[in-house]
Amino acid sequence: MIDSIIFDFGDVFINLDKEATPLALKKLGLKEWNSNLNALNLDFEKGNISEKEFIVGLQSYIPNASINQIREAWNSILLDFPLYRLEFLQMLAQKHKLYLLSNTDSIHIEKFREKSGITFYRDFYKCFEKVYFSFEIGMRKPETSIFEFLIKEHNLLPKNTLFVDDNLENIESAKKLGLQVWHLQKGNEDVIDLFANKII
């Protein structure tokens, strides 16, 4: 019996365009996304560096781009958050303990709050027992430590806890700890299909 559900954020609730940011950065003069930039991004997602350090790091590869242009390019990945998903979540929260677990950074979360408006994002956050962003807790999926942290912090029983994510690597990591999983197939499934798919 599933009593707790851990949700990913991007492409589960908020729609993403994962091609948009690389294209926008390329337009600003970035020749290629390399291993150094990947490491920079991971450090930012884990809160190891500040927003300013991250932007300056990116700017070193595209010196003709302004800070605002870089921030705008970085946020171009974020699309809409359909209201029907929030309504589904609000219904689900009446019967289950819900948690949000997202690999993200302070720039994206600030933009999400700005785009969605204070009422929407507050209503969204209120659905969860706790909201966990990687940049705030210094861990990110698919590290098993992040799942172990949640399990211990909230006394979760893995066999009674469902983890929902669109990333297979994250799903496989959660499975190792005995969590029930749903690998949501973006484009073919929607989070509101949770009951239709007899996941719970």
mmCIF file of C-alpha atoms in Angstrom:
data_model
loop_
_atom_site.group_PDB
_atom_site.id
_atom_site.type_symbol
_atom_site.label_atom_id
_atom_site.label_comp_id
_atom_site.label_asym_id
_atom_site.label_seq_id
_atom_site.Cartn_x
_atom_site.Cartn_y
_atom_site.Cartn_z
ATOM 1 C CA MET A 1 0.000 0.000 0.000
ATOM 2 C CA ILE A 2 1.532 3.286 -1.125
ATOM 3 C CA ASP A 3 1.209 5.968 1.544
ATOM 4 C CA SER A 4 4.010 8.340 0.481
ATOM 5 C CA ILE A 5 4.999 9.682 -2.952
ATOM 6 C CA ILE A 6 8.228 11.448 -3.916
ATOM 7 C CA PHE A 7 7.883 13.495 -7.093
ATOM 8 C CA ASP A 8 10.426 14.962 -9.472
ATOM 9 C CA PHE A 9 9.600 18.495 -10.665
ATOM 10 C CA GLY A 10 10.784 19.089 -14.249
ATOM 11 C CA ASP A 11 8.732 17.338 -16.958
ATOM 12 C CA VAL A 12 6.544 15.867 -14.224
ATOM 13 C CA PHE A 13 4.809 19.081 -13.162
ATOM 14 C CA ILE A 14 6.515 21.925 -15.016
ATOM 15 C CA ASN A 15 7.137 21.362 -18.727
ATOM 16 C CA LEU A 16 10.698 21.774 -19.943
ATOM 17 C CA ASP A 17 12.351 22.440 -23.295
ATOM 18 C CA LYS A 18 15.758 20.847 -22.751
ATOM 19 C CA GLU A 19 17.008 21.968 -26.160
ATOM 20 C CA ALA A 20 16.218 25.641 -25.555
ATOM 21 C CA THR A 21 19.116 26.531 -23.240
ATOM 22 C CA PRO A 22 21.913 25.017 -25.392
ATOM 23 C CA LEU A 23 20.472 26.819 -28.437
ATOM 24 C CA ALA A 24 20.149 30.121 -26.567
ATOM 25 C CA LEU A 25 23.713 29.884 -25.246
ATOM 26 C CA LYS A 26 24.966 29.049 -28.739
ATOM 27 C CA LYS A 27 23.294 32.215 -30.033
ATOM 28 C CA LEU A 28 25.208 34.147 -27.378
ATOM 29 C CA GLY A 29 28.475 32.734 -28.696
ATOM 30 C CA LEU A 30 29.047 29.489 -26.778
ATOM 31 C CA LYS A 31 30.962 27.147 -29.095
ATOM 32 C CA GLU A 32 30.283 23.938 -27.203
ATOM 33 C CA TRP A 33 29.093 22.630 -23.852
ATOM 34 C CA ASN A 34 32.209 20.966 -22.408
ATOM 35 C CA SER A 35 33.145 18.957 -19.330
ATOM 36 C CA ASN A 36 34.202 22.087 -17.425
ATOM 37 C CA LEU A 37 30.774 23.646 -17.942
ATOM 38 C CA ASN A 38 29.133 20.388 -16.961
ATOM 39 C CA ALA A 39 31.121 20.381 -13.707
ATOM 40 C CA LEU A 40 30.183 24.030 -13.157
ATOM 41 C CA ASN A 41 26.504 23.179 -13.583
ATOM 42 C CA LEU A 42 26.713 20.236 -11.179
ATOM 43 C CA ASP A 43 28.419 22.420 -8.572
ATOM 44 C CA PHE A 44 25.662 25.013 -8.959
ATOM 45 C CA GLU A 45 22.922 22.374 -8.685
ATOM 46 C CA LYS A 46 24.475 21.117 -5.452
ATOM 47 C CA GLY A 47 24.827 24.606 -4.022
ATOM 48 C CA ASN A 48 28.622 24.417 -3.957
ATOM 49 C CA ILE A 49 28.917 27.729 -5.786
ATOM 50 C CA SER A 50 26.840 30.898 -5.778
ATOM 51 C CA GLU A 51 24.666 32.215 -8.587
ATOM 52 C CA LYS A 52 27.269 34.907 -9.271
ATOM 53 C CA GLU A 53 30.092 32.334 -9.500
ATOM 54 C CA PHE A 54 28.012 30.247 -11.887
ATOM 55 C CA ILE A 55 27.120 33.181 -14.148
ATOM 56 C CA VAL A 56 30.715 34.430 -14.185
ATOM 57 C CA GLY A 57 31.871 30.895 -15.017
ATOM 58 C CA LEU A 58 29.504 30.761 -17.978
ATOM 59 C CA GLN A 59 30.428 34.284 -19.033
ATOM 60 C CA SER A 60 34.088 33.306 -19.312
ATOM 61 C CA TYR A 61 33.060 31.182 -22.325
ATOM 62 C CA ILE A 62 30.779 33.857 -23.811
ATOM 63 C CA PRO A 63 32.450 37.157 -22.830
ATOM 64 C CA ASN A 64 30.286 39.283 -25.130
ATOM 65 C CA ALA A 65 27.082 38.209 -23.364
ATOM 66 C CA SER A 66 25.664 40.223 -20.487
ATOM 67 C CA ILE A 67 24.642 38.708 -17.141
ATOM 68 C CA ASN A 68 20.971 39.283 -17.970
ATOM 69 C CA GLN A 69 21.344 37.613 -21.378
ATOM 70 C CA ILE A 70 22.986 34.589 -19.778
ATOM 71 C CA ARG A 71 20.305 34.353 -17.108
ATOM 72 C CA GLU A 72 17.567 34.606 -19.740
ATOM 73 C CA ALA A 73 19.228 31.909 -21.855
ATOM 74 C CA TRP A 74 19.611 29.686 -18.804
ATOM 75 C CA ASN A 75 15.916 30.051 -17.950
ATOM 76 C CA SER A 76 14.691 29.357 -21.481
ATOM 77 C CA ILE A 77 14.347 25.685 -20.514
ATOM 78 C CA LEU A 78 11.331 26.531 -18.336
ATOM 79 C CA LEU A 79 7.924 26.310 -20.003
ATOM 80 C CA ASP A 80 4.408 26.170 -18.546
ATOM 81 C CA PHE A 81 2.974 24.454 -15.476
ATOM 82 C CA PRO A 82 -0.589 23.359 -16.364
ATOM 83 C CA LEU A 83 -3.191 24.147 -13.703
ATOM 84 C CA TYR A 84 -4.774 20.682 -14.005
ATOM 85 C CA ARG A 85 -1.576 19.139 -12.591
ATOM 86 C CA LEU A 86 -1.734 21.369 -9.533
ATOM 87 C CA GLU A 87 -5.388 20.440 -9.029
ATOM 88 C CA PHE A 88 -4.504 16.749 -9.307
ATOM 89 C CA LEU A 89 -1.735 17.221 -6.757
ATOM 90 C CA GLN A 90 -4.070 18.995 -4.340
ATOM 91 C CA MET A 91 -6.473 16.056 -4.552
ATOM 92 C CA LEU A 92 -3.662 13.553 -4.078
ATOM 93 C CA ALA A 93 -2.321 15.398 -1.026
ATOM 94 C CA GLN A 94 -5.554 14.694 0.840
ATOM 95 C CA LYS A 95 -4.778 10.972 1.013
ATOM 96 C CA HIS A 96 -0.994 10.677 0.660
ATOM 97 C CA LYS A 97 2.130 12.227 2.105
ATOM 98 C CA LEU A 98 3.878 13.984 -0.764
ATOM 99 C CA TYR A 99 7.473 15.130 -1.208
ATOM 100 C CA LEU A 100 9.166 17.086 -3.995
ATOM 101 C CA LEU A 101 12.734 16.133 -4.921
ATOM 102 C CA SER A 102 14.337 18.099 -7.743
ATOM 103 C CA ASN A 103 17.780 18.589 -9.245
ATOM 104 C CA THR A 104 17.665 22.307 -9.810
ATOM 105 C CA ASP A 105 19.349 25.618 -9.053
ATOM 106 C CA SER A 106 18.469 28.956 -7.518
ATOM 107 C CA ILE A 107 18.137 30.725 -10.896
ATOM 108 C CA HIS A 108 15.505 28.283 -12.156
ATOM 109 C CA ILE A 109 13.518 28.312 -8.918
ATOM 110 C CA GLU A 110 13.528 32.092 -8.766
ATOM 111 C CA LYS A 111 12.238 32.195 -12.351
ATOM 112 C CA PHE A 112 9.564 29.581 -11.644
ATOM 113 C CA ARG A 113 8.258 31.651 -8.727
ATOM 114 C CA GLU A 114 8.317 34.794 -10.845
ATOM 115 C CA LYS A 115 6.496 33.163 -13.786
ATOM 116 C CA SER A 116 3.903 31.270 -11.777
ATOM 117 C CA GLY A 117 3.051 34.021 -9.306
ATOM 118 C CA ILE A 118 2.997 33.909 -5.536
ATOM 119 C CA THR A 119 -0.451 32.287 -5.171
ATOM 120 C CA PHE A 120 0.289 29.447 -7.596
ATOM 121 C CA TYR A 121 3.694 28.474 -6.244
ATOM 122 C CA ARG A 122 2.505 28.714 -2.621
ATOM 123 C CA ASP A 123 -0.436 26.447 -3.424
ATOM 124 C CA PHE A 124 1.987 24.064 -5.127
ATOM 125 C CA TYR A 125 4.429 23.954 -2.214
ATOM 126 C CA LYS A 126 1.574 23.496 0.276
ATOM 127 C CA CYS A 127 0.783 20.122 -1.303
ATOM 128 C CA PHE A 128 4.030 18.686 0.048
ATOM 129 C CA GLU A 129 5.188 17.618 3.462
ATOM 130 C CA LYS A 130 8.559 18.958 2.379
ATOM 131 C CA VAL A 131 10.134 20.393 -0.772
ATOM 132 C CA TYR A 132 13.746 19.430 -1.489
ATOM 133 C CA PHE A 133 15.875 21.192 -4.081
ATOM 134 C CA SER A 134 19.372 19.856 -4.750
ATOM 135 C CA PHE A 135 21.004 23.278 -4.438
ATOM 136 C CA GLU A 136 19.624 23.628 -0.910
ATOM 137 C CA ILE A 137 20.600 20.218 0.452
ATOM 138 C CA GLY A 138 23.939 19.680 -1.316
ATOM 139 C CA MET A 139 22.923 16.379 -2.930
ATOM 140 C CA ARG A 140 21.418 15.480 -6.272
ATOM 141 C CA LYS A 141 19.864 12.521 -8.012
ATOM 142 C CA PRO A 142 20.868 9.850 -8.936
ATOM 143 C CA GLU A 143 23.104 9.748 -5.824
ATOM 144 C CA THR A 144 21.604 7.119 -3.510
ATOM 145 C CA SER A 145 22.481 9.363 -0.548
ATOM 146 C CA ILE A 146 19.681 11.766 -1.462
ATOM 147 C CA PHE A 147 17.087 8.987 -1.279
ATOM 148 C CA GLU A 148 18.595 7.620 1.932
ATOM 149 C CA PHE A 149 18.344 11.125 3.386
ATOM 150 C CA LEU A 150 14.619 11.403 2.598
ATOM 151 C CA ILE A 151 13.869 7.902 3.877
ATOM 152 C CA LYS A 152 15.634 8.591 7.180
ATOM 153 C CA GLU A 153 14.377 12.172 7.569
ATOM 154 C CA HIS A 154 10.721 11.168 7.217
ATOM 155 C CA ASN A 155 10.816 7.557 8.464
ATOM 156 C CA LEU A 156 9.605 6.309 5.104
ATOM 157 C CA LEU A 157 9.065 2.641 4.373
ATOM 158 C CA PRO A 158 10.546 2.115 0.878
ATOM 159 C CA LYS A 159 8.012 -0.585 -0.021
ATOM 160 C CA ASN A 160 5.202 1.867 0.786
ATOM 161 C CA THR A 161 6.841 4.827 -0.978
ATOM 162 C CA LEU A 162 6.508 5.627 -4.667
ATOM 163 C CA PHE A 163 9.120 7.644 -6.544
ATOM 164 C CA VAL A 164 8.046 9.356 -9.788
ATOM 165 C CA ASP A 165 10.645 10.688 -12.233
ATOM 166 C CA ASP A 166 11.126 10.970 -15.990
ATOM 167 C CA ASN A 167 14.861 10.153 -15.764
ATOM 168 C CA LEU A 168 15.695 6.445 -15.926
ATOM 169 C CA GLU A 169 19.015 6.829 -14.097
ATOM 170 C CA ASN A 170 17.209 8.372 -11.123
ATOM 171 C CA ILE A 171 14.592 5.620 -11.212
ATOM 172 C CA GLU A 172 17.237 2.879 -11.165
ATOM 173 C CA SER A 173 18.968 4.503 -8.197
ATOM 174 C CA ALA A 174 15.724 4.644 -6.212
ATOM 175 C CA LYS A 175 14.939 1.006 -7.034
ATOM 176 C CA LYS A 176 18.218 -0.075 -5.438
ATOM 177 C CA LEU A 177 16.900 1.154 -2.101
ATOM 178 C CA GLY A 178 13.615 -0.709 -2.453
ATOM 179 C CA LEU A 179 11.444 2.261 -3.397
ATOM 180 C CA GLN A 180 8.456 1.635 -5.649
ATOM 181 C CA VAL A 181 8.950 3.550 -8.901
ATOM 182 C CA TRP A 182 7.144 4.987 -11.886
ATOM 183 C CA HIS A 183 9.340 5.987 -14.816
ATOM 184 C CA LEU A 184 7.078 8.588 -16.369
ATOM 185 C CA GLN A 185 7.428 8.653 -20.159
ATOM 186 C CA LYS A 186 7.307 12.291 -21.228
ATOM 187 C CA GLY A 187 5.056 12.799 -24.248
ATOM 188 C CA ASN A 188 3.243 9.495 -23.728
ATOM 189 C CA GLU A 189 2.152 9.861 -20.111
ATOM 190 C CA ASP A 190 1.136 12.598 -17.709
ATOM 191 C CA VAL A 191 1.439 12.645 -13.935
ATOM 192 C CA ILE A 192 -2.358 12.628 -13.713
ATOM 193 C CA ASP A 193 -2.248 9.104 -15.222
ATOM 194 C CA LEU A 194 -1.059 7.860 -11.824
ATOM 195 C CA PHE A 195 -4.330 6.064 -11.051
ATOM 196 C CA ALA A 196 -5.143 5.084 -14.643
ATOM 197 C CA ASN A 197 -1.834 3.216 -14.816
ATOM 198 C CA LYS A 198 -2.704 1.476 -11.537
ATOM 199 C CA ILE A 199 0.565 2.686 -10.081
ATOM 200 C CA ILE A 200 -1.191 3.188 -6.735
#
